[in-house]
Tab-separated table of C-alpha atoms in Angstrom:
chain	number	residue	atom	x	y	z
A	926	MET	CA	-0.122	0.135	-0.155
A	927	THR	CA	0.757	3.777	-0.566
A	928	GLY	CA	1.457	6.336	2.434
A	929	ALA	CA	-1.394	7.786	1.250
A	930	SER	CA	-4.797	6.514	-0.123
A	931	ARG	CA	-5.770	8.439	-3.453
A	932	ARG	CA	-8.973	8.854	-5.115
A	933	ILE	CA	-9.372	7.577	-8.596
A	934	ALA	CA	-11.518	7.585	-11.331
A	935	VAL	CA	-11.240	5.299	-14.208
A	936	PHE	CA	-13.043	6.065	-17.681
A	937	GLY	CA	-13.844	2.447	-19.475
A	938	ALA	CA	-14.650	-1.118	-17.691
A	939	GLY	CA	-12.466	-2.834	-20.687
A	940	TYR	CA	-9.410	-5.044	-20.167
A	941	ILE	CA	-6.911	-1.878	-19.537
A	942	GLY	CA	-9.782	0.242	-17.557
A	943	LEU	CA	-10.679	-3.068	-15.068
A	944	VAL	CA	-6.984	-4.030	-14.488
A	945	THR	CA	-6.351	-0.641	-13.824
A	946	GLY	CA	-8.703	0.009	-11.417
A	947	ALA	CA	-8.465	-2.912	-9.446
A	948	CYS	CA	-4.708	-2.582	-9.348
A	949	PHE	CA	-4.837	0.841	-7.967
A	950	ALA	CA	-7.506	-0.957	-5.660
A	951	GLU	CA	-4.950	-3.303	-4.567
A	952	LEU	CA	-2.610	-0.794	-3.619
A	953	GLY	CA	-4.665	0.804	-0.948
A	954	HIS	CA	-6.476	3.478	-3.253
A	955	ARG	CA	-10.359	4.380	-3.515
A	956	VAL	CA	-11.231	3.855	-7.175
A	957	VAL	CA	-14.720	4.221	-9.037
A	958	VAL	CA	-14.816	2.592	-12.729
A	959	ARG	CA	-17.305	4.279	-15.260
A	960	ASP	CA	-18.283	2.706	-18.279
A	961	ILE	CA	-21.215	3.498	-21.049
A	962	GLN	CA	-22.633	0.144	-20.944
A	963	PRO	CA	-25.421	-0.333	-18.679
A	964	GLU	CA	-24.909	-4.737	-18.992
A	965	ARG	CA	-21.208	-4.334	-18.404
A	966	ILE	CA	-21.688	-2.537	-14.792
A	967	ARG	CA	-24.403	-4.625	-13.930
A	968	LEU	CA	-22.102	-7.508	-14.382
A	969	LEU	CA	-19.230	-5.634	-12.601
A	970	ASN	CA	-21.907	-4.839	-9.585
A	971	SER	CA	-23.091	-8.611	-9.170
A	972	SER	CA	-19.108	-9.376	-8.787
A	973	ASP	CA	-19.265	-10.682	-12.381
A	974	VAL	CA	-16.206	-9.984	-14.530
A	975	PRO	CA	-17.110	-9.630	-18.032
A	976	PHE	CA	-13.881	-11.139	-19.623
A	977	PHE	CA	-11.346	-13.396	-18.361
A	978	GLU	CA	-8.162	-12.168	-17.314
A	979	PRO	CA	-6.341	-14.423	-14.659
A	980	GLY	CA	-6.252	-12.998	-11.136
A	981	LEU	CA	-8.711	-10.080	-11.896
A	982	GLY	CA	-11.884	-11.610	-10.544
A	983	GLU	CA	-10.067	-12.434	-7.652
A	984	LEU	CA	-8.587	-8.774	-7.321
A	985	ILE	CA	-11.903	-7.305	-8.072
A	986	ALA	CA	-13.470	-9.465	-4.656
A	987	ARG	CA	-10.611	-8.703	-2.283
A	988	ASN	CA	-10.895	-4.965	-2.719
A	989	LYS	CA	-14.573	-4.650	-3.366
A	990	GLU	CA	-14.811	-1.807	-0.322
A	991	ARG	CA	-12.656	0.287	-2.281
A	992	LEU	CA	-13.482	-0.399	-5.800
A	993	ALA	CA	-16.924	0.893	-7.276
A	994	PHE	CA	-18.354	0.592	-10.623
A	995	THR	CA	-21.200	3.355	-11.961
A	996	LEU	CA	-22.349	4.577	-14.972
A	997	ASP	CA	-22.723	8.347	-13.569
A	998	VAL	CA	-19.905	10.640	-14.614
A	999	GLN	CA	-20.413	12.817	-11.442
A	1000	GLU	CA	-20.257	9.647	-9.212
A	1001	ALA	CA	-16.829	8.883	-10.592
A	1002	VAL	CA	-15.312	12.148	-10.493
A	1003	ALA	CA	-17.239	13.611	-7.461
A	1004	ASP	CA	-14.510	12.937	-5.001
A	1005	ALA	CA	-11.485	12.396	-7.582
A	1006	GLU	CA	-8.136	13.664	-7.672
A	1007	ALA	CA	-7.289	12.063	-10.828
A	1008	VAL	CA	-8.890	10.640	-14.080
A	1009	PHE	CA	-7.388	7.713	-15.801
A	1010	VAL	CA	-8.731	7.417	-19.796
A	1011	CYS	CA	-8.617	3.478	-20.564
A	1012	VAL	CA	-11.496	3.903	-23.427
A	1013	ASP	CA	-10.708	2.123	-26.644
A	1014	THR	CA	-9.379	3.634	-29.433
A	1015	PRO	CA	-10.504	1.458	-32.630
A	1016	PRO	CA	-8.764	1.850	-36.046
A	1017	THR	CA	-10.798	3.597	-38.774
A	1018	ALA	CA	-11.236	2.876	-42.304
A	1019	SER	CA	-8.085	5.167	-42.795
A	1020	GLY	CA	-5.892	3.051	-40.160
A	1021	ASP	CA	-5.857	6.023	-37.798
A	1022	ALA	CA	-7.095	5.622	-34.304
A	1023	ASP	CA	-10.818	6.463	-33.486
A	1024	LEU	CA	-10.456	8.737	-30.632
A	1025	SER	CA	-13.980	9.657	-30.312
A	1026	ARG	CA	-14.320	8.046	-26.781
A	1027	VAL	CA	-11.500	9.983	-25.710
A	1028	TRP	CA	-13.341	13.039	-26.155
A	1029	ALA	CA	-16.223	11.779	-24.857
A	1030	VAL	CA	-14.098	11.589	-21.694
A	1031	ILE	CA	-12.543	15.018	-22.096
A	1032	ASP	CA	-16.495	16.539	-22.225
A	1033	ALA	CA	-17.591	14.406	-19.392
A	1034	VAL	CA	-15.105	15.789	-17.218
A	1035	ARG	CA	-15.343	19.495	-18.096
A	1036	ARG	CA	-16.795	20.595	-14.542
A	1037	ALA	CA	-13.937	18.813	-12.657
A	1038	SER	CA	-12.033	21.854	-11.711
A	1039	HIS	CA	-10.654	20.123	-8.812
A	1040	LEU	CA	-8.737	17.362	-10.131
A	1041	VAL	CA	-5.149	17.436	-10.203
A	1042	ALA	CA	-4.628	15.428	-13.594
A	1043	VAL	CA	-6.057	13.879	-16.490
A	1044	VAL	CA	-4.109	11.021	-17.273
A	1045	VAL	CA	-4.355	9.208	-20.264
A	1046	LYS	CA	-3.759	5.075	-20.556
A	1047	SER	CA	-5.312	4.428	-23.939
A	1048	THR	CA	-3.218	3.959	-26.811
A	1049	VAL	CA	-3.270	7.502	-29.293
A	1050	PRO	CA	-1.141	8.965	-31.870
A	1051	VAL	CA	1.606	11.240	-31.285
A	1052	GLY	CA	0.298	14.947	-30.755
A	1053	THR	CA	-3.325	13.763	-29.109
A	1054	GLY	CA	-1.954	15.086	-25.409
A	1055	ALA	CA	-1.363	18.552	-27.221
A	1056	ARG	CA	-4.772	18.590	-28.510
A	1057	VAL	CA	-6.222	17.146	-25.124
A	1058	ARG	CA	-4.332	19.709	-23.013
A	1059	ALA	CA	-5.898	22.848	-25.473
A	1060	ALA	CA	-9.329	20.941	-25.031
A	1061	LEU	CA	-8.925	21.086	-21.256
A	1062	ASP	CA	-7.694	24.887	-21.331
A	1063	GLU	CA	-11.014	25.530	-23.637
A	1064	ARG	CA	-12.988	24.346	-20.818
A	1065	GLY	CA	-11.298	26.306	-18.203
A	1066	LEU	CA	-9.035	23.590	-16.717
A	1067	THR	CA	-5.887	25.556	-17.302
A	1068	HIS	CA	-4.811	24.447	-14.001
A	1069	VAL	CA	-5.786	20.832	-14.407
A	1070	GLY	CA	-2.579	18.970	-15.505
A	1071	TYR	CA	-2.173	16.509	-18.744
A	1072	ALA	CA	-0.056	13.877	-18.303
A	1073	SER	CA	0.337	10.290	-20.991
A	1074	ASN	CA	0.697	7.208	-18.844
A	1075	PRO	CA	0.735	4.272	-21.668
A	1076	GLU	CA	0.173	0.680	-20.176
A	1077	PHE	CA	2.482	-2.396	-21.029
A	1078	THR	CA	-0.299	-4.821	-19.804
A	1079	ALA	CA	-0.286	-8.302	-21.993
A	1080	GLU	CA	-4.050	-10.315	-21.610
A	1081	GLY	CA	-3.372	-13.584	-20.105
A	1082	ARG	CA	-0.757	-11.563	-17.419
A	1083	ALA	CA	-2.075	-8.148	-17.362
A	1084	VAL	CA	-2.273	-8.258	-13.246
A	1085	ASP	CA	1.042	-9.272	-13.087
A	1086	ASP	CA	2.448	-6.541	-15.635
A	1087	PHE	CA	0.602	-3.992	-13.822
A	1088	LEU	CA	1.980	-4.938	-10.313
A	1089	HIS	CA	5.226	-5.772	-11.417
A	1090	PRO	CA	6.134	-3.554	-14.389
A	1091	ASP	CA	9.780	-3.346	-16.150
A	1092	ARG	CA	8.821	0.538	-15.830
A	1093	VAL	CA	6.368	3.594	-15.842
A	1094	VAL	CA	6.178	6.049	-18.496
A	1095	ILE	CA	5.418	9.321	-17.595
A	1096	GLY	CA	4.520	12.372	-20.101
A	1097	THR	CA	3.658	15.240	-18.930
A	1098	GLU	CA	4.927	18.975	-18.983
A	1099	ASP	CA	2.987	19.502	-15.716
A	1100	PRO	CA	5.468	19.356	-12.358
A	1101	THR	CA	2.493	18.658	-9.892
A	1102	ALA	CA	0.870	16.005	-12.045
A	1103	ALA	CA	4.626	14.107	-12.507
A	1104	ALA	CA	4.754	14.351	-8.389
A	1105	TRP	CA	1.699	13.091	-7.842
A	1106	LEU	CA	1.901	10.257	-10.442
A	1107	ALA	CA	5.549	9.568	-9.157
A	1108	ASP	CA	4.235	8.940	-5.760
A	1109	LEU	CA	1.118	7.218	-7.471
A	1110	TYR	CA	3.406	4.347	-8.732
A	1111	LYS	CA	5.974	4.630	-6.340
A	1112	PRO	CA	5.321	1.019	-4.170
A	1113	LEU	CA	5.662	-0.732	-7.421
A	1114	ASP	CA	9.442	0.123	-7.005
A	1115	ALA	CA	9.838	0.115	-10.900
A	1116	PRO	CA	11.866	2.599	-12.643
A	1117	VAL	CA	9.740	5.604	-13.476
A	1118	GLU	CA	10.603	7.190	-16.611
A	1119	LEU	CA	9.507	10.803	-16.909
A	1120	MET	CA	9.189	12.951	-20.478
A	1121	ASP	CA	7.725	15.225	-22.562
A	1122	VAL	CA	4.125	14.182	-23.614
A	1123	ALA	CA	4.643	13.211	-27.129
A	1124	SER	CA	7.603	10.831	-26.712
A	1125	ALA	CA	5.854	9.142	-23.598
A	1126	GLU	CA	2.841	8.323	-26.792
A	1127	MET	CA	5.445	7.099	-29.058
A	1128	VAL	CA	7.210	4.685	-26.761
A	1129	LYS	CA	4.003	3.095	-26.758
A	1130	LEU	CA	3.283	2.846	-30.440
A	1131	ALA	CA	7.182	2.007	-30.792
A	1132	SER	CA	7.205	-0.845	-28.441
A	1133	ASN	CA	4.410	-2.562	-29.700
A	1134	ALA	CA	5.644	-1.905	-33.597
A	1135	LEU	CA	8.896	-3.454	-32.454
A	1136	LEU	CA	7.585	-6.418	-30.840
A	1137	ALA	CA	5.517	-7.343	-33.787
A	1138	THR	CA	8.608	-6.839	-35.833
A	1139	ARG	CA	10.108	-9.675	-33.742
A	1140	ILE	CA	7.430	-11.893	-34.067
A	1141	THR	CA	6.997	-11.434	-38.159
A	1142	PHE	CA	11.010	-11.616	-38.554
A	1143	ILE	CA	11.110	-14.971	-36.949
A	1144	ASN	CA	8.314	-15.846	-38.934
A	1145	GLU	CA	9.922	-15.162	-42.499
A	1146	ILE	CA	13.266	-17.053	-40.630
A	1147	ALA	CA	10.809	-20.154	-40.351
A	1148	THR	CA	9.647	-19.791	-43.785
A	1149	VAL	CA	12.872	-19.896	-44.958
A	1150	CYS	CA	13.769	-22.837	-42.514
A	1151	GLU	CA	10.997	-24.757	-44.092
A	1152	ALA	CA	12.429	-24.346	-47.769
A	1153	THR	CA	16.210	-25.580	-46.604
A	1154	GLY	CA	15.430	-28.090	-43.988
A	1155	ALA	CA	16.805	-25.923	-41.045
A	1156	ASP	CA	14.315	-26.191	-37.736
A	1157	ILE	CA	13.298	-22.887	-36.730
A	1158	THR	CA	12.820	-24.070	-33.056
A	1159	ARG	CA	17.223	-24.865	-32.740
A	1160	VAL	CA	17.644	-21.794	-35.038
A	1161	SER	CA	15.370	-19.551	-32.524
A	1162	ARG	CA	16.438	-20.811	-29.171
A	1163	ALA	CA	20.441	-20.660	-30.169
A	1164	ILE	CA	19.313	-16.523	-31.309
A	1165	GLY	CA	17.839	-15.560	-28.326
A	1166	LEU	CA	20.772	-16.573	-26.405
A	1167	ASP	CA	22.535	-14.097	-27.577
A	1168	HIS	CA	22.448	-11.157	-24.887
A	1169	ARG	CA	22.008	-8.383	-27.139
A	1170	LEU	CA	18.982	-9.991	-28.584
A	1171	GLY	CA	16.889	-12.310	-25.649
A	1172	PRO	CA	14.896	-14.869	-26.267
A	1173	HIS	CA	11.076	-12.868	-25.809
A	1174	PHE	CA	8.610	-12.725	-29.183
A	1175	LEU	CA	11.085	-15.235	-31.509
A	1176	LYS	CA	8.684	-17.832	-31.698
A	1177	ALA	CA	7.824	-18.869	-35.019
A	1178	GLY	CA	3.920	-19.651	-35.460
A	1179	LEU	CA	0.747	-18.073	-37.170
A	1180	GLY	CA	1.134	-14.566	-36.775
A	1181	TYR	CA	0.439	-11.902	-33.810
A	1182	GLY	CA	-3.346	-10.606	-33.247
A	1183	GLY	CA	-5.009	-9.290	-30.549
A	1184	SER	CA	-6.317	-5.774	-29.518
A	1185	CYS	CA	-2.882	-4.486	-29.409
A	1186	PHE	CA	0.037	-5.379	-32.343
A	1187	PRO	CA	-2.464	-5.173	-35.369
A	1188	LYS	CA	-4.088	-1.755	-34.100
A	1189	ASP	CA	-1.313	-0.055	-33.092
A	1190	SER	CA	1.388	-1.368	-35.953
A	1191	ARG	CA	-1.531	0.314	-38.441
A	1192	ALA	CA	-1.722	3.267	-36.150
A	1193	LEU	CA	2.261	3.827	-36.421
A	1194	ARG	CA	1.628	3.214	-40.144
A	1195	ALA	CA	-1.264	5.751	-40.850
A	1196	MET	CA	0.564	8.082	-38.533
A	1197	ALA	CA	3.892	7.990	-40.415
A	1198	SER	CA	1.905	8.284	-44.047
A	1199	ASN	CA	-0.069	11.160	-42.932
A	1200	SER	CA	2.872	12.804	-41.937
A	1201	GLY	CA	4.231	11.960	-45.410
A	1202	TYR	CA	6.807	9.212	-44.689
A	1203	PRO	CA	6.160	6.100	-46.083
A	1204	PHE	CA	7.205	3.365	-43.146
A	1205	GLN	CA	8.229	0.777	-45.227
A	1206	LEU	CA	9.558	-1.901	-42.145
A	1207	LEU	CA	6.373	-1.467	-40.931
A	1208	ASN	CA	4.352	-2.210	-44.152
A	1209	ALA	CA	6.412	-5.213	-44.489
A	1210	VAL	CA	5.636	-6.500	-40.653
A	1211	ILE	CA	1.853	-6.061	-41.260
A	1212	GLN	CA	1.868	-7.657	-44.778
A	1213	VAL	CA	3.775	-10.469	-43.447
A	1214	ASN	CA	1.585	-10.781	-41.024
A	1215	GLU	CA	-1.584	-11.024	-42.806
A	1216	LEU	CA	-0.206	-13.308	-44.788
A	1217	GLN	CA	1.223	-16.174	-42.302
A	1218	PRO	CA	-2.406	-17.842	-41.357
A	1219	ARG	CA	-3.109	-17.920	-45.346
A	1220	ARG	CA	0.210	-19.973	-45.856
A	1221	ALA	CA	-0.993	-22.188	-42.896
A	1222	VAL	CA	-4.190	-23.006	-45.543
A	1223	GLN	CA	-2.224	-23.178	-48.521
A	1224	ARG	CA	0.025	-25.512	-46.970
A	1225	LEU	CA	-2.990	-27.768	-45.880
A	1226	LYS	CA	-4.544	-27.315	-49.293
A	1227	ALA	CA	-1.005	-28.931	-50.961
A	1228	GLU	CA	-0.890	-31.297	-48.377
A	1229	LEU	CA	-4.747	-33.024	-49.276
A	1230	ASN	CA	-4.542	-32.101	-52.599
A	1231	GLY	CA	-7.081	-29.372	-52.677
A	1232	LEU	CA	-9.748	-28.654	-49.632
A	1233	LYS	CA	-13.288	-28.783	-51.484
A	1234	GLY	CA	-15.092	-31.350	-49.217
A	1235	ARG	CA	-12.728	-31.637	-46.559
A	1236	ARG	CA	-13.505	-31.730	-43.032
A	1237	ILE	CA	-10.935	-29.650	-41.244
A	1238	ALA	CA	-10.433	-29.265	-37.335
A	1239	LEU	CA	-9.425	-25.680	-35.424
A	1240	LEU	CA	-7.638	-26.502	-32.141
A	1241	GLY	CA	-8.217	-23.057	-30.692
A	1242	MET	CA	-9.909	-19.657	-31.656
A	1243	THR	CA	-8.727	-16.975	-29.131
A	1244	PHE	CA	-5.502	-14.983	-30.456
A	1245	LYS	CA	-3.471	-16.909	-27.641
A	1246	PRO	CA	-3.864	-19.353	-24.737
A	1247	ALA	CA	-5.053	-17.573	-20.706
A	1248	THR	CA	-7.258	-15.089	-22.660
A	1249	ASP	CA	-11.259	-15.095	-24.070
A	1250	ASP	CA	-10.223	-12.298	-26.521
A	1251	MET	CA	-11.188	-13.116	-29.955
A	1252	ARG	CA	-9.922	-9.429	-31.726
A	1253	GLU	CA	-7.751	-9.622	-34.558
A	1254	ALA	CA	-7.189	-13.700	-33.907
A	1255	PRO	CA	-5.493	-15.693	-36.753
A	1256	SER	CA	-8.168	-18.224	-36.360
A	1257	ALA	CA	-10.949	-16.101	-37.735
A	1258	VAL	CA	-8.933	-15.553	-41.068
A	1259	ILE	CA	-8.211	-19.233	-41.568
A	1260	ALA	CA	-11.936	-20.106	-40.978
A	1261	ALA	CA	-12.701	-17.875	-43.537
A	1262	ARG	CA	-10.315	-19.205	-45.849
A	1263	LEU	CA	-11.680	-22.834	-45.358
A	1264	LEU	CA	-14.720	-22.134	-45.901
A	1265	ALA	CA	-13.815	-20.075	-49.138
A	1266	GLU	CA	-11.861	-23.254	-50.212
A	1267	GLY	CA	-15.241	-25.390	-50.139
A	1268	ALA	CA	-13.884	-27.296	-46.426
A	1269	THR	CA	-15.988	-27.923	-43.465
A	1270	VAL	CA	-14.912	-26.289	-40.620
A	1271	THR	CA	-15.233	-27.403	-36.973
A	1272	CYS	CA	-13.842	-26.284	-33.808
A	1273	TRP	CA	-12.789	-26.176	-30.527
A	1274	ASP	CA	-11.150	-23.641	-27.602
A	1275	PRO	CA	-12.275	-23.681	-24.033
A	1276	MET	CA	-12.779	-20.122	-23.637
A	1277	ALA	CA	-13.894	-18.694	-26.638
A	1278	PRO	CA	-17.202	-16.524	-25.977
A	1279	ARG	CA	-20.316	-18.154	-27.081
A	1280	THR	CA	-21.179	-14.840	-28.847
A	1281	THR	CA	-18.902	-15.516	-31.268
A	1282	ALA	CA	-20.870	-17.833	-33.256
A	1283	ASP	CA	-22.996	-15.010	-34.107
A	1284	HIS	CA	-20.148	-13.091	-36.194
A	1285	ALA	CA	-18.924	-14.224	-39.399
A	1286	PRO	CA	-17.005	-16.724	-40.292
A	1287	TRP	CA	-17.943	-18.379	-37.046
A	1288	THR	CA	-21.676	-18.394	-38.557
A	1289	SER	CA	-20.823	-21.559	-40.596
A	1290	VAL	CA	-18.377	-23.507	-38.410
A	1291	THR	CA	-19.606	-26.384	-36.146
A	1292	ARG	CA	-18.179	-25.548	-32.517
A	1293	HIS	CA	-17.570	-28.883	-29.847
A	1294	PRO	CA	-17.109	-28.800	-26.597
A	1295	ASP	CA	-13.831	-30.958	-26.178
A	1296	PRO	CA	-11.253	-31.030	-28.687
A	1297	LEU	CA	-11.739	-35.054	-29.594
A	1298	THR	CA	-15.229	-34.629	-30.898
A	1299	ALA	CA	-14.262	-31.460	-32.901
A	1300	LEU	CA	-11.727	-34.117	-34.642
A	1301	THR	CA	-13.969	-36.715	-35.173
A	1302	ASP	CA	-13.923	-37.541	-39.119
A	1303	ALA	CA	-11.764	-34.880	-39.661
A	1304	ASP	CA	-9.755	-34.760	-42.468
A	1305	ALA	CA	-7.117	-32.758	-40.932
A	1306	ALA	CA	-6.417	-30.487	-38.161
A	1307	ILE	CA	-4.667	-26.903	-37.475
A	1308	LEU	CA	-3.645	-26.616	-33.794
A	1309	VAL	CA	-4.300	-22.549	-34.128
A	1310	THR	CA	-3.760	-21.854	-30.095
A	1311	GLU	CA	-1.531	-23.122	-27.696
A	1312	TRP	CA	-3.761	-24.324	-24.996
A	1313	PRO	CA	-2.364	-26.419	-22.505
A	1314	GLU	CA	-4.836	-28.949	-22.545
A	1315	LEU	CA	-3.690	-29.750	-25.867
A	1316	THR	CA	-0.374	-31.544	-24.556
A	1317	GLU	CA	-2.191	-33.240	-22.518
A	1318	LEU	CA	-4.825	-35.048	-25.287
A	1319	ASP	CA	-4.904	-38.488	-25.997
A	1320	TRP	CA	-3.642	-38.469	-29.538
A	1321	PRO	CA	-3.752	-42.105	-30.381
A	1322	THR	CA	-7.421	-41.490	-29.691
A	1323	ALA	CA	-7.654	-38.725	-31.857
A	1324	ALA	CA	-5.789	-40.283	-34.651
A	1325	ARG	CA	-8.486	-43.134	-34.492
A	1326	THR	CA	-11.465	-40.730	-34.796
A	1327	MET	CA	-9.670	-39.056	-37.824
A	1328	ARG	CA	-10.553	-39.823	-41.425
A	1329	THR	CA	-7.104	-38.772	-42.174
A	1330	PRO	CA	-4.483	-38.301	-39.010
A	1331	LEU	CA	-2.545	-35.029	-40.385
A	1332	LEU	CA	-1.964	-32.058	-38.126
A	1333	LEU	CA	-0.633	-28.619	-39.029
A	1334	ASP	CA	0.852	-27.493	-35.332
A	1335	GLY	CA	0.616	-24.089	-35.867
A	1336	ARG	CA	2.427	-22.871	-32.461
A	1337	ASN	CA	5.144	-25.647	-32.514
A	1338	LEU	CA	3.426	-26.894	-29.557
A	1339	LEU	CA	3.639	-30.346	-29.512
A	1340	ASP	CA	6.645	-33.102	-29.761
A	1341	PRO	CA	6.253	-35.205	-33.414
A	1342	THR	CA	7.674	-38.389	-32.195
A	1343	PRO	CA	4.695	-39.814	-30.210
A	1344	LEU	CA	1.951	-37.976	-33.123
A	1345	LEU	CA	4.202	-39.938	-35.515
A	1346	ALA	CA	4.185	-43.186	-33.548
A	1347	ALA	CA	0.299	-42.259	-33.009
A	1348	GLY	CA	0.114	-42.534	-36.874
A	1349	PHE	CA	-0.403	-38.621	-37.623
A	1350	THR	CA	1.450	-36.609	-40.146
A	1351	HIS	CA	2.856	-33.641	-38.442
A	1352	MET	CA	3.441	-30.119	-40.323
A	1353	SER	CA	4.718	-27.278	-38.211
A	1354	VAL	CA	6.104	-23.907	-38.666
A	1355	GLY	CA	9.535	-23.707	-39.587
A	1356	ARG	CA	10.456	-27.470	-39.263
A	1357	PRO	CA	10.417	-30.319	-41.590
A	1358	THR	CA	7.331	-32.475	-41.961
A	1359	HIS	CA	6.992	-35.392	-40.267
A	1360	ARG	CA	5.485	-38.709	-41.543
A	1361	PRO	CA	4.963	-42.029	-40.123
A	1362	THR	CA	6.786	-44.938	-41.925
């Protein structure tokens, strides 16, 4: 806990807002989270978290005396010292970030003259802070500080990332806001990087773009490995042992997805293009990533000599394990391409929301409650998400239930040796195809 309990308003009850609010409450502060969706607030007030994030539900329950949820702006800001803006900034048709929700918050707090600061955690284009500062000034809030405080949490480990950060980035020209925020984060015992607002905004976009570039690079190397007979798992391990490079984000697979990397990469590319600079490296990163799940379908098509009339099982739907998030998931591209090729598609995922079935391409996909049922009578399977349940699956039984025991391991999760013994043809990313003798 901090020495002094602060009063904080968090606008946005999504992944970032709820984690931010719950973690600040865990640090001993009084937090009110405000959202515009009545059903979401109803669920939270009923102690029901509207999405899955490990540890978040327990954190909210443990701090229920310090944590409140509301639809009402005035209830949220009444006693708050600072407002944290944690709303979505989805891409527009041009690839730019849609800041309408950010502006709605700024307009909503126009009478909150008692605030120390308005703090934006949402990912925004560089230059947004200057515009927000001007908007606050126009509303007579010249004395209210403004800060950019980007988040660096990954879905599936967001609570731990917040409470044990590598660094805290604070961008502000206001010394009072800087001191208030530095004190707020002091219990986390992490380096605090103080800088100007524009630099803080760029840190977030550049960090995600660099991580996306590492993923794309290793996927390109994997493709070369497939052509030359090299093994990407051995290559990436040896690369990662170089202290200059490290092992993180060097795992070949079906490409990145989720709410951050695709959106932020496109936003940075759009921002550069709007400034007259064609960000060619980022263009290539985005293009390669969009191709990666399509390559998996093409490889399967070649292996089966066509996909029309074939039954293909997808194992995993979410963009990564330990989350129920389907945003920009490679599974959607794979399912759509399989259907376009005339295949019948079945799927399994332990956490993908049931409402997914209401949206294309999932309206044409049959979802099953367990992997073995999804695999029954399948001509092939693609392992899309590296759920730990798949390492414990009875693969010999799976081989017997499938029409053709063919598996494309899109995450290089499984050891091919026992699969070969079970009768599988084992394809993967960046490794030779193994066929039973």
